[in-house]
XYZ file of C-alpha atoms in Angstrom:
735
model
C 103.490 97.724 79.044
C 102.826 94.408 80.815
C 101.068 92.973 77.596
C 104.163 93.655 75.757
C 106.656 92.707 78.433
C 105.176 89.069 79.232
C 105.823 87.470 76.014
C 109.299 88.960 75.739
C 110.377 87.647 79.134
C 109.566 83.950 77.758
C 111.444 84.552 74.629
C 114.549 85.694 76.558
C 114.024 82.565 78.832
C 113.423 80.240 75.725
C 116.675 81.596 74.296
C 118.628 81.260 77.534
C 117.510 77.378 77.628
C 118.490 77.026 74.012
C 121.728 78.568 74.511
C 122.692 76.714 77.823
C 121.183 73.153 76.902
C 120.874 72.936 73.294
C 117.885 73.021 70.948
C 117.126 69.402 71.090
C 116.655 69.586 74.916
C 114.681 72.745 74.771
C 112.206 71.328 72.476
C 111.639 68.470 74.815
C 111.129 70.560 77.771
C 108.841 73.605 76.953
C 108.930 76.681 79.141
C 105.606 76.922 80.805
C 103.859 80.275 81.342
C 104.446 80.504 84.918
C 103.874 84.195 85.588
C 100.634 85.398 87.254
C 99.295 88.741 88.177
C 97.321 89.964 91.179
C 96.045 93.245 92.306
C 94.502 94.640 95.613
C 92.972 97.593 93.734
C 89.232 97.423 94.372
C 89.749 94.399 96.906
C 91.658 95.869 99.821
C 89.178 97.408 102.137
C 91.122 97.313 105.325
C 90.400 100.720 106.680
C 89.142 102.162 103.538
C 85.506 102.921 103.642
C 85.158 103.537 100.009
C 86.220 99.943 98.944
C 82.615 98.615 98.857
C 81.328 95.236 97.360
C 80.150 97.297 94.238
C 83.771 98.459 93.894
C 84.964 95.016 93.878
C 82.411 93.795 91.500
C 83.365 96.701 89.226
C 87.183 95.901 89.647
C 86.461 92.371 88.369
C 84.392 93.530 85.576
C 86.826 96.294 84.219
C 89.700 93.691 84.431
C 87.834 91.104 82.318
C 86.867 93.981 79.731
C 90.345 95.072 79.428
C 91.865 91.670 78.708
C 89.033 90.567 76.452
C 89.556 93.833 74.248
C 93.235 92.865 74.160
C 92.606 89.448 72.774
C 90.022 90.935 70.139
C 92.814 93.313 68.843
C 95.366 90.890 68.673
C 93.106 88.073 66.925
C 92.293 90.879 64.315
C 95.766 91.732 63.819
C 96.445 87.932 63.281
C 93.994 87.789 60.644
C 95.905 90.269 58.727
C 99.082 88.294 58.874
C 97.759 84.419 58.525
C 96.489 84.715 55.329
C 97.393 81.423 53.905
C 95.349 80.313 50.875
C 94.297 76.569 50.790
C 95.014 76.355 46.895
C 98.680 77.497 47.738
C 98.971 75.295 51.011
C 97.012 72.357 50.477
C 98.100 70.655 53.462
C 96.177 72.759 55.888
C 93.965 70.474 57.583
C 90.484 71.752 58.154
C 89.603 69.150 60.476
C 92.719 70.061 62.747
C 91.362 73.722 63.026
C 88.043 72.306 64.015
C 86.232 74.475 61.537
C 83.579 71.967 60.783
C 82.413 72.575 64.425
C 82.411 76.445 63.819
C 79.680 76.170 60.863
C 77.121 77.294 63.234
C 79.066 80.771 63.578
C 79.270 81.292 59.870
C 76.016 83.141 59.408
C 76.710 85.374 62.310
C 80.418 86.185 61.212
C 80.180 86.397 57.441
C 76.568 86.978 56.745
C 73.931 84.482 55.436
C 75.486 84.553 51.879
C 79.065 83.475 53.245
C 82.346 85.232 52.388
C 84.059 83.487 49.547
C 87.107 85.478 50.247
C 87.597 83.953 53.622
C 86.517 80.425 52.674
C 89.652 79.909 50.689
C 91.734 81.012 53.824
C 91.043 78.686 56.673
C 93.340 80.611 59.268
C 91.621 83.907 58.513
C 88.291 82.243 58.873
C 89.089 80.649 62.108
C 90.324 83.788 63.471
C 87.320 85.935 62.402
C 85.202 83.207 64.052
C 87.329 83.631 67.309
C 87.081 87.388 67.436
C 83.524 87.133 66.819
C 83.040 84.747 69.946
C 85.288 87.126 72.012
C 83.206 89.887 71.148
C 80.265 88.112 72.711
C 82.227 87.490 75.848
C 83.163 91.194 75.932
C 79.579 92.249 75.535
C 78.467 89.905 78.225
C 81.031 91.201 80.692
C 79.928 95.014 79.879
C 76.236 93.890 80.555
C 77.284 92.600 83.824
C 78.612 96.002 84.943
C 75.138 97.419 84.780
C 72.817 94.520 85.330
C 74.877 92.111 87.691
C 73.556 89.103 86.116
C 72.517 87.361 82.961
C 73.326 84.410 80.923
C 76.447 83.831 78.756
C 75.572 83.445 75.185
C 75.858 79.884 74.137
C 78.213 80.791 71.068
C 80.751 82.803 73.305
C 83.532 81.056 74.839
C 82.655 79.256 77.921
C 86.181 79.762 79.595
C 89.666 80.955 78.579
C 90.785 77.318 78.101
C 88.442 77.020 75.002
C 89.947 80.203 73.421
C 93.459 78.860 74.161
C 92.577 75.554 72.657
C 91.753 77.358 69.436
C 95.029 79.156 69.422
C 96.788 75.823 69.818
C 94.795 74.486 66.900
C 96.264 77.114 64.762
C 99.816 76.859 66.035
C 99.900 73.266 65.530
C 98.548 73.492 62.025
C 101.336 76.037 61.185
C 104.074 73.841 62.695
C 103.012 70.725 60.630
C 103.223 73.062 57.448
C 106.749 74.073 58.411
C 105.667 77.638 59.357
C 107.452 77.576 62.545
C 108.531 81.337 62.301
C 104.865 82.412 62.196
C 103.782 79.899 64.794
C 106.433 81.346 67.123
C 105.770 85.023 66.377
C 102.599 87.143 67.259
C 100.618 83.883 67.522
C 102.688 82.545 70.414
C 102.734 85.730 72.131
C 99.006 85.674 72.168
C 99.032 82.183 73.634
C 101.473 83.301 76.346
C 99.146 86.344 77.207
C 95.972 84.023 77.262
C 97.690 81.490 79.485
C 99.031 84.075 81.828
C 95.877 86.315 82.045
C 93.024 84.088 81.195
C 89.583 85.798 80.730
C 90.138 87.542 84.303
C 93.504 89.461 83.723
C 94.519 89.311 87.365
C 93.472 87.566 90.348
C 91.703 90.126 92.844
C 92.797 89.691 96.261
C 90.407 90.535 99.037
C 91.739 92.137 102.328
C 89.873 92.876 105.517
C 90.926 93.526 109.065
C 90.377 90.578 111.381
C 87.921 92.228 113.769
C 85.473 92.805 111.070
C 84.931 89.091 110.716
C 85.016 88.564 114.416
C 82.101 90.957 114.925
C 80.012 89.595 111.831
C 80.333 86.013 113.085
C 79.229 87.074 116.604
C 76.263 89.022 115.233
C 75.172 86.063 113.067
C 75.552 83.518 115.697
C 73.648 85.661 118.281
C 70.700 85.777 115.668
C 70.722 81.988 115.095
C 71.380 80.818 118.699
C 70.457 83.843 121.198
C 72.741 83.649 124.386
C 75.566 81.890 122.693
C 77.783 85.089 123.191
C 80.397 84.048 120.737
C 82.898 86.763 121.966
C 82.794 85.296 125.428
C 84.408 82.048 124.260
C 88.139 80.870 124.429
C 90.187 80.431 121.412
C 89.796 76.580 121.508
C 86.059 77.027 121.842
C 85.686 79.512 119.110
C 87.698 77.177 116.638
C 85.566 74.116 117.817
C 82.247 75.879 117.372
C 83.039 77.240 114.059
C 84.498 73.862 112.708
C 81.383 72.130 113.986
C 79.190 74.588 112.052
C 81.104 74.715 108.829
C 80.515 70.751 108.633
C 76.836 71.042 108.606
C 75.588 70.875 104.980
C 75.442 73.821 102.879
C 74.111 73.495 99.429
C 76.144 75.313 96.578
C 73.697 78.029 95.710
C 73.295 79.301 92.177
C 75.326 82.360 91.940
C 73.787 83.292 88.610
C 70.245 83.743 89.998
C 71.579 86.306 92.584
C 71.638 89.793 91.379
C 72.397 91.506 94.752
C 73.897 91.094 98.035
C 72.664 89.063 100.949
C 70.255 86.646 99.392
C 68.468 84.489 101.908
C 70.935 82.540 103.727
C 69.447 79.231 104.762
C 72.139 76.918 106.042
C 70.873 73.769 107.702
C 67.800 75.639 108.674
C 69.623 78.704 110.165
C 67.970 81.648 108.365
C 69.387 84.992 109.405
C 67.554 88.435 108.787
C 69.933 90.675 106.924
C 68.006 93.920 108.059
C 68.737 93.166 111.658
C 72.537 93.165 111.179
C 74.819 96.244 111.381
C 75.624 97.833 108.149
C 79.350 96.693 108.566
C 78.189 93.149 108.962
C 75.929 93.410 105.975
C 78.730 94.713 103.812
C 81.187 92.043 105.176
C 78.608 89.354 104.241
C 78.004 91.043 100.760
C 81.768 90.878 99.689
C 81.322 86.823 99.889
C 78.362 86.990 97.880
C 80.064 89.257 95.371
C 83.106 86.620 95.102
C 80.600 83.745 94.503
C 78.875 85.662 91.774
C 81.809 86.916 89.988
C 83.659 83.606 90.102
C 80.484 82.143 88.259
C 79.907 85.153 85.912
C 83.524 85.906 84.876
C 85.973 83.388 85.937
C 86.759 80.952 88.644
C 89.907 82.401 88.696
C 88.890 85.984 89.212
C 89.866 86.182 92.957
C 93.069 85.160 94.484
C 93.565 85.035 98.269
C 91.313 86.432 101.062
C 93.977 88.188 103.043
C 93.198 88.682 106.988
C 95.135 91.640 108.293
C 96.117 91.746 111.768
C 95.650 88.005 112.143
C 96.226 87.297 115.915
C 94.762 83.774 116.242
C 93.829 80.682 114.404
C 90.041 81.618 114.883
C 90.538 84.548 112.638
C 91.035 82.483 109.685
C 88.009 80.109 110.751
C 85.756 82.912 111.068
C 86.375 83.749 107.394
C 85.787 80.238 106.455
C 82.535 80.191 108.266
C 81.521 83.348 106.356
C 82.667 81.772 103.312
C 80.617 78.782 104.198
C 77.440 80.772 104.583
C 77.911 82.086 100.995
C 78.420 78.702 99.389
C 82.159 79.303 98.724
C 83.244 76.386 100.967
C 81.789 73.709 103.114
C 80.158 70.276 102.756
C 77.355 69.282 100.367
C 74.432 67.230 101.064
C 76.435 63.969 100.716
C 79.138 65.248 103.225
C 81.605 65.966 100.328
C 83.886 68.844 100.786
C 84.305 71.754 98.508
C 86.206 74.903 98.699
C 86.614 77.932 96.271
C 88.317 80.243 98.576
C 91.869 80.559 99.495
C 92.343 82.275 102.945
C 95.753 83.961 103.719
C 96.611 85.017 107.219
C 98.608 88.015 107.404
C 101.141 88.364 110.272
C 102.288 91.738 110.480
C 103.578 92.981 114.115
C 106.602 91.648 115.872
C 104.354 89.858 118.367
C 102.016 88.182 115.552
C 105.296 86.855 113.804
C 106.266 85.550 117.201
C 102.980 83.737 117.512
C 102.887 82.360 113.893
C 104.019 78.875 115.217
C 100.891 78.797 117.497
C 98.502 80.005 115.054
C 99.414 77.676 112.407
C 99.619 74.785 114.493
C 96.069 75.080 115.892
C 94.659 75.802 112.226
C 96.401 72.939 110.388
C 95.674 70.388 113.088
C 91.979 71.021 112.762
C 90.462 68.203 110.778
C 87.685 70.414 109.178
C 90.127 73.041 107.956
C 92.578 70.239 106.692
C 89.952 68.486 104.729
C 88.722 71.801 103.013
C 92.420 72.863 102.490
C 92.990 69.488 100.684
C 90.180 69.939 98.242
C 91.323 73.317 97.454
C 94.811 72.257 96.363
C 96.482 71.520 99.687
C 98.258 74.825 99.519
C 98.359 77.235 102.387
C 99.273 80.738 101.676
C 100.877 82.756 104.323
C 101.404 86.610 104.204
C 104.284 88.337 105.815
C 103.892 91.952 106.569
C 107.138 93.986 106.479
C 105.731 97.389 107.054
C 104.076 97.026 110.701
C 106.616 94.966 111.886
C 109.276 97.425 111.295
C 107.199 100.370 112.590
C 106.576 98.190 115.628
C 109.962 97.103 116.460
C 112.565 98.491 114.191
C 114.030 97.157 110.991
C 116.232 94.680 112.554
C 113.747 93.125 114.853
C 111.544 93.145 111.567
C 113.844 91.266 109.264
C 115.145 88.949 111.649
C 111.650 87.667 113.119
C 110.238 87.522 109.492
C 113.361 85.323 108.837
C 112.605 83.169 111.667
C 108.892 83.061 110.790
C 109.454 81.747 107.389
C 111.546 78.823 108.694
C 108.634 77.994 111.300
C 106.226 77.967 108.273
C 108.306 75.553 106.326
C 108.789 73.160 109.335
C 104.875 73.090 110.335
C 103.869 72.539 106.832
C 106.408 69.979 105.865
C 105.625 67.866 109.111
C 101.822 67.991 107.850
C 102.286 67.169 104.263
C 100.848 70.638 103.338
C 102.263 72.807 100.515
C 102.818 76.408 101.179
C 103.667 79.524 99.693
C 104.931 82.781 101.163
C 103.223 85.959 100.192
C 105.877 88.990 100.803
C 103.974 92.106 101.403
C 106.662 94.399 100.320
C 106.443 98.170 100.159
C 108.538 100.531 97.973
C 110.945 101.539 100.908
C 113.353 99.319 102.857
C 111.480 99.911 106.032
C 108.555 98.296 104.186
C 110.154 95.235 102.722
C 111.626 97.018 99.647
C 114.620 96.737 97.743
C 115.994 94.978 94.683
C 113.644 92.174 93.873
C 116.398 89.747 92.765
C 118.661 90.352 95.797
C 115.513 90.046 98.323
C 114.803 86.697 96.877
C 118.370 85.431 97.330
C 118.555 86.679 100.998
C 115.286 84.449 101.895
C 115.945 81.569 104.070
C 117.365 78.579 102.284
C 114.277 75.936 101.571
C 111.370 78.348 102.054
C 111.112 79.097 98.285
C 109.593 75.880 96.544
C 109.190 77.019 93.035
C 106.760 79.770 93.472
C 106.650 83.166 95.312
C 104.236 85.882 95.587
C 105.019 89.528 96.465
C 103.528 92.872 96.221
C 104.612 95.848 94.205
C 103.263 98.966 95.559
C 102.812 102.833 95.055
C 105.272 104.715 93.291
C 106.999 101.505 92.697
C 104.607 100.592 89.849
C 105.316 103.607 87.669
C 109.075 103.425 88.325
C 109.544 99.590 87.557
C 106.681 98.800 84.957
C 105.481 101.927 83.467
C 107.382 101.048 79.983
C 107.913 97.831 78.393
C 111.722 97.965 78.881
C 111.841 98.445 82.544
C 108.909 96.053 82.962
C 110.798 93.119 81.030
C 113.959 93.879 83.325
C 111.884 93.516 86.523
C 110.064 90.431 85.411
C 113.361 88.823 84.356
C 114.956 89.767 87.711
C 112.161 88.206 89.433
C 111.946 85.074 87.389
C 115.860 84.583 87.770
C 115.816 85.038 91.545
C 113.038 82.642 91.948
C 115.134 80.152 89.833
C 118.204 80.741 92.248
C 116.264 80.772 95.309
C 114.612 77.328 94.394
C 117.721 75.705 93.239
C 118.010 73.697 96.636
C 115.411 71.361 95.182
C 117.901 70.174 92.392
C 121.162 70.757 94.011
C 122.849 70.940 97.651
C 122.682 74.380 98.969
C 124.290 74.826 102.277
C 122.411 76.433 105.359
C 124.100 79.576 106.737
C 126.582 79.232 109.377
C 124.826 78.609 112.844
C 127.144 81.055 114.245
C 126.197 83.570 111.772
C 122.283 83.102 112.751
C 123.225 83.107 116.514
C 124.936 86.365 115.992
C 122.049 87.872 113.940
C 119.722 86.913 116.772
C 121.797 88.949 119.312
C 121.930 91.808 117.118
C 118.258 92.088 116.422
C 117.576 91.997 120.123
C 119.962 94.853 120.622
C 118.675 96.764 117.885
C 115.035 96.421 119.023
C 115.997 97.582 122.362
C 117.515 100.747 120.855
C 114.621 101.346 118.559
C 111.964 101.094 121.289
C 113.988 103.177 123.647
C 113.446 106.033 121.087
C 110.017 105.450 119.806
C 108.268 104.085 122.802
C 110.272 105.181 125.899
C 111.253 108.655 124.893
C 108.761 111.414 126.026
C 107.779 113.698 123.222
C 108.879 111.296 120.579
C 105.302 111.145 119.034
C 104.974 115.023 119.078
C 108.342 115.434 117.518
C 107.250 113.073 114.674
C 104.029 115.039 113.997
C 105.729 118.601 114.145
C 109.050 117.726 112.494
C 107.569 115.895 109.385
C 104.619 116.599 107.126
C 102.637 113.461 108.187
C 99.504 115.297 108.834
C 99.698 117.163 105.690
C 100.412 113.909 103.705
C 96.977 112.844 104.903
C 95.251 115.432 102.792
C 96.917 114.035 99.575
C 94.407 112.014 97.533
C 97.258 109.292 96.916
C 96.772 106.725 99.770
C 94.791 103.365 99.576
C 93.294 103.977 103.246
C 93.337 106.844 105.739
C 96.726 107.661 107.348
C 95.590 106.551 110.696
C 93.864 103.449 111.953
C 91.542 105.539 114.540
C 90.948 109.142 113.650
C 92.030 111.520 116.337
C 94.552 108.872 117.630
C 98.201 110.174 116.952
C 99.810 107.236 118.746
C 102.504 105.198 117.086
C 99.970 102.069 116.963
C 97.456 104.199 115.131
C 99.454 105.876 112.281
C 99.677 103.451 109.327
C 103.123 102.254 108.336
C 102.869 104.038 104.781
C 102.294 107.356 106.656
C 105.005 106.611 109.176
C 107.738 105.918 106.691
C 106.544 108.339 104.159
C 106.550 111.194 106.985
C 110.246 110.344 107.947
C 111.347 110.220 104.236
C 110.062 113.526 103.604
C 111.900 115.044 106.621
C 115.112 113.239 105.377
C 115.388 111.307 108.768
C 114.575 108.007 107.025
C 115.026 106.290 110.481
C 112.531 103.306 110.234
C 114.995 101.745 107.756
C 118.331 102.069 109.771
C 117.649 103.315 113.386
C 119.136 100.897 115.875
C 121.516 99.106 113.443
C 124.688 100.891 114.356
C 124.372 100.770 117.967
C 123.539 97.059 117.600
C 126.523 96.087 115.554
C 128.584 98.141 117.644
C 127.439 96.746 121.060
C 127.768 93.217 119.626
C 131.449 93.678 118.524
C 132.041 95.136 121.995
C 130.671 92.150 123.577
C 132.560 89.631 121.416
C 135.892 91.345 120.853
C 137.494 87.789 119.915
C 135.047 87.657 116.822
C 136.790 90.445 114.979
C 136.082 89.353 111.604
C 132.680 87.508 112.044
C 130.629 90.594 110.905
C 132.667 91.069 107.862
C 132.561 87.409 106.944
C 128.723 87.423 107.519
C 128.563 90.487 104.959
C 130.558 88.668 102.347
C 129.205 85.074 102.564
C 125.523 85.346 104.024
C 123.156 86.819 101.369
C 120.661 87.851 104.076
C 123.092 89.887 106.038
C 124.446 91.376 102.820
C 121.050 92.460 101.636
C 120.321 94.039 105.048
C 123.379 96.284 105.025
C 123.127 97.086 101.542
C 119.540 98.192 101.994
C 120.774 100.096 104.923
C 123.357 101.875 102.778
C 120.550 103.056 100.585
C 118.557 104.529 103.395
C 121.394 106.197 104.974
C 122.249 107.838 101.441
C 118.729 109.162 101.359
C 118.879 110.562 104.683
C 120.576 113.963 105.416
C 120.973 114.919 109.028
C 121.677 118.571 108.259
C 118.331 118.913 106.566
C 116.662 116.839 109.282
C 117.908 119.363 111.843
C 115.872 122.198 109.871
C 112.876 120.171 110.079
C 113.568 119.547 113.898
C 113.323 123.335 114.148
C 109.592 122.997 113.490
C 108.922 121.423 116.794
C 107.589 124.110 119.360
C 109.172 122.415 122.493
C 112.872 122.997 122.013
C 113.905 120.475 124.664
C 111.978 117.672 123.115
C 113.389 118.679 119.633
C 117.076 118.820 120.930
C 116.764 115.513 122.840
C 115.086 113.516 120.133
C 116.970 115.012 117.130
C 120.242 114.232 119.231
C 119.381 110.686 119.482
C 118.394 110.263 115.875
C 121.733 112.164 114.540
C 124.059 110.133 116.947
C 122.753 106.894 115.830
C 122.751 107.975 112.147
C 126.595 108.626 112.703
C 127.033 105.371 114.447
C 125.122 103.375 111.920
C 127.120 104.972 108.984
C 130.440 104.312 110.626
C 129.635 100.732 111.580
C 128.173 99.894 108.153
C 131.286 100.925 106.606
C 133.325 99.247 108.951
C 131.661 95.859 108.518
C 131.415 96.182 104.896
C 135.078 97.029 104.581
C 134.197 100.132 102.475
C 135.564 103.757 103.114
C 132.441 105.398 101.203
C 128.700 104.451 101.124
C 128.775 104.748 97.171
C 131.372 101.775 97.125
C 128.601 99.438 98.528
C 126.592 100.143 95.551
C 128.182 102.397 93.053
C 124.876 102.793 90.785
C 122.593 103.592 93.844
C 125.400 105.907 95.272
C 126.109 107.847 92.352
C 122.258 108.348 91.542
C 121.713 109.771 94.976
C 124.481 112.053 94.644
C 123.118 113.464 91.463
C 119.597 113.844 92.824
C 120.672 115.538 96.199
C 121.316 118.996 94.474
C 117.535 119.076 93.357
C 116.228 117.478 96.304
C 117.760 119.686 98.984
C 116.180 122.934 97.761
C 113.029 121.342 97.533
C 113.273 120.383 101.468
C 114.014 124.019 102.188
C 110.848 125.035 100.259
C 108.839 122.540 102.057
C 109.946 123.746 105.564
C 109.123 127.116 104.702
C 105.728 126.334 103.513
C 104.996 124.118 106.702
C 105.821 127.088 108.663
C 103.261 129.173 106.879
C 100.558 126.584 106.683
C 100.836 126.026 110.493
C 101.033 129.532 111.551
C 98.315 130.154 113.769
C 98.683 133.725 113.589
C 97.391 134.010 110.007
C 93.810 133.739 108.973
C 92.456 130.579 107.766
C 92.265 131.987 104.164
C 95.788 132.801 104.265
C 96.926 129.596 105.555
C 94.999 127.800 102.983
C 96.575 129.521 100.022
C 99.884 127.692 101.087
C 98.268 124.208 101.106
C 98.203 123.428 97.552
C 101.996 124.498 96.919
C 102.886 122.392 100.147
C 101.094 119.443 98.725
C 103.145 119.874 95.514
C 106.430 119.887 97.426
C 105.620 116.563 99.106
C 105.011 115.094 95.637
C 108.104 116.776 94.335
C 110.106 115.186 97.254
C 108.516 111.724 96.903
C 109.558 111.635 93.106
C 113.099 112.498 94.035
C 113.427 110.098 96.924
C 111.799 107.468 94.321
C 110.781 104.957 97.069
C 109.041 106.912 99.864
C 106.279 104.755 101.077
């Protein structure tokens, strides 16, 4: 669906440019191919023991195989269309098509006798040669899957740019011969795909938790310099120590000669013994080796960012840079010249991390070694913002407001230092994980923080609901591109910043909301047992649908340990949906009581401030999907009735308050009025969802009944898991 959607999006954009600015100007300003795709599948190893270095290598190889196969099919199809004969079209320039340079391929493509049929048809000859060369690339990639190394055949395309250049030769020839319709048809679609996907299809992001790198660095340094005790050093000492070692010359290794992980690491005479390292550290180092090898073997664009989850300090970033230095991905050569073939993206997830973002980035960007390597890699600092854990940690109000403030801090810090930056929004499918309409989400970002580019995730069930067919994929990509343009308009026109009074009010509201959320989740005895008994969160962990285990530490059922996806998924299944709205109602109510003279302030914020409007609109979505009468039945599953009554009472009271306050502030009489399409959709789904919830409650009782034998209980597990899947489909964005 994506291969069909991408060229269509560009056609729509070109049509809009023609309509609004005229054909003459549109021809002067060509619409560039600006869409890029990434993936975490096979690269995100944070907490998932099954994502090994071999998995990552396979993911890159499979992606390259898929896109090359697509090019071969489309090139073959073009050969059935561009059948111009030189006798009928004598103006076709053979030199322009560079066919004289392709003579070396003639025997291999057409046989030693040549093919007279194609000799008179230059476009078909060119396309057949291109198809042959792509076939060599494909065979090479397939061979890599099993042998991990080898030399690219000299007749294959050295890179995607060579292939694109051949496509442009055909296009330019067609245009010169007044075949504009053909030039702008299937051929142009193939050019768009090639410029978008290259020979790598997508850039695979690597993601790992920060402590894995800290432990790896400590082990390596302990080998190199026994007694150094890296873990005992202060933050400033760690940064200084790592920067000094990164500056030491590290000759760029020949990745093509390495056919496995952990070749001899010899940097400035520092040899490490891989066998003496723990398996975890060996695997961590092996990932960098795979990155180095696949960049050489497949494409320099095969990898996107190296995302560090749970980034708490600047040294967490420097540790990854040091490990990359040891594998030849970054550093200084023998002449002292810097090189850097890795982009490191710190991920700030919790409320505390978001509050420390200024301190971390200041230390990082003020380090001379880091800045020098950043400069040679494009002078672009990518910063990833995590919506999920911040919401689980402090509630939705604290999450969205701290994220808003963090973006402004990143903008200020990078502008002061002359560094470009790109925000990477780690959105999930649900509101509680940063989800919601893409277009509106972009418009709600702080003014000035979107500088012509944006990066965001589409996860879980969102992929199928948004992109599983070409029509919906086109719609989502168009909405994203349009939102990006509007969010960047501040670069070409004056866009006023929000009223400072609005931001001051929001800061107060967020503080009140966080206090209310933490009172429930952190200070209410029995809240966590309520979560585990009133929702199917434990049973969700038995489904083979997650990218990692449902808990960070097995056996630990604390709020910290349960992962954000399982947290949101569990509450959604039980129709509480509280992560997306809890604390909002009481915060709005208390703020209004504290500022009685500001009667219309909140309503004005809703009408005039995209950020606040998006917040309440998303709250409406979550309230619509919550059903307190069904939530009450899930609460009956809690064995301690006193705990169940107290916790459910707090949740249902806050739900009623939030519902009332959202309607008051928005000036609506019904939730459906805020978003009629969404509201009507949920009204139509509820008659099907409600019975599924009743079925699930019954199945939970039977599966958890200790009086039954294990065999009797197990027979209810499969239908229980099916009920989870069915409710998730009905809720649509559940985790």
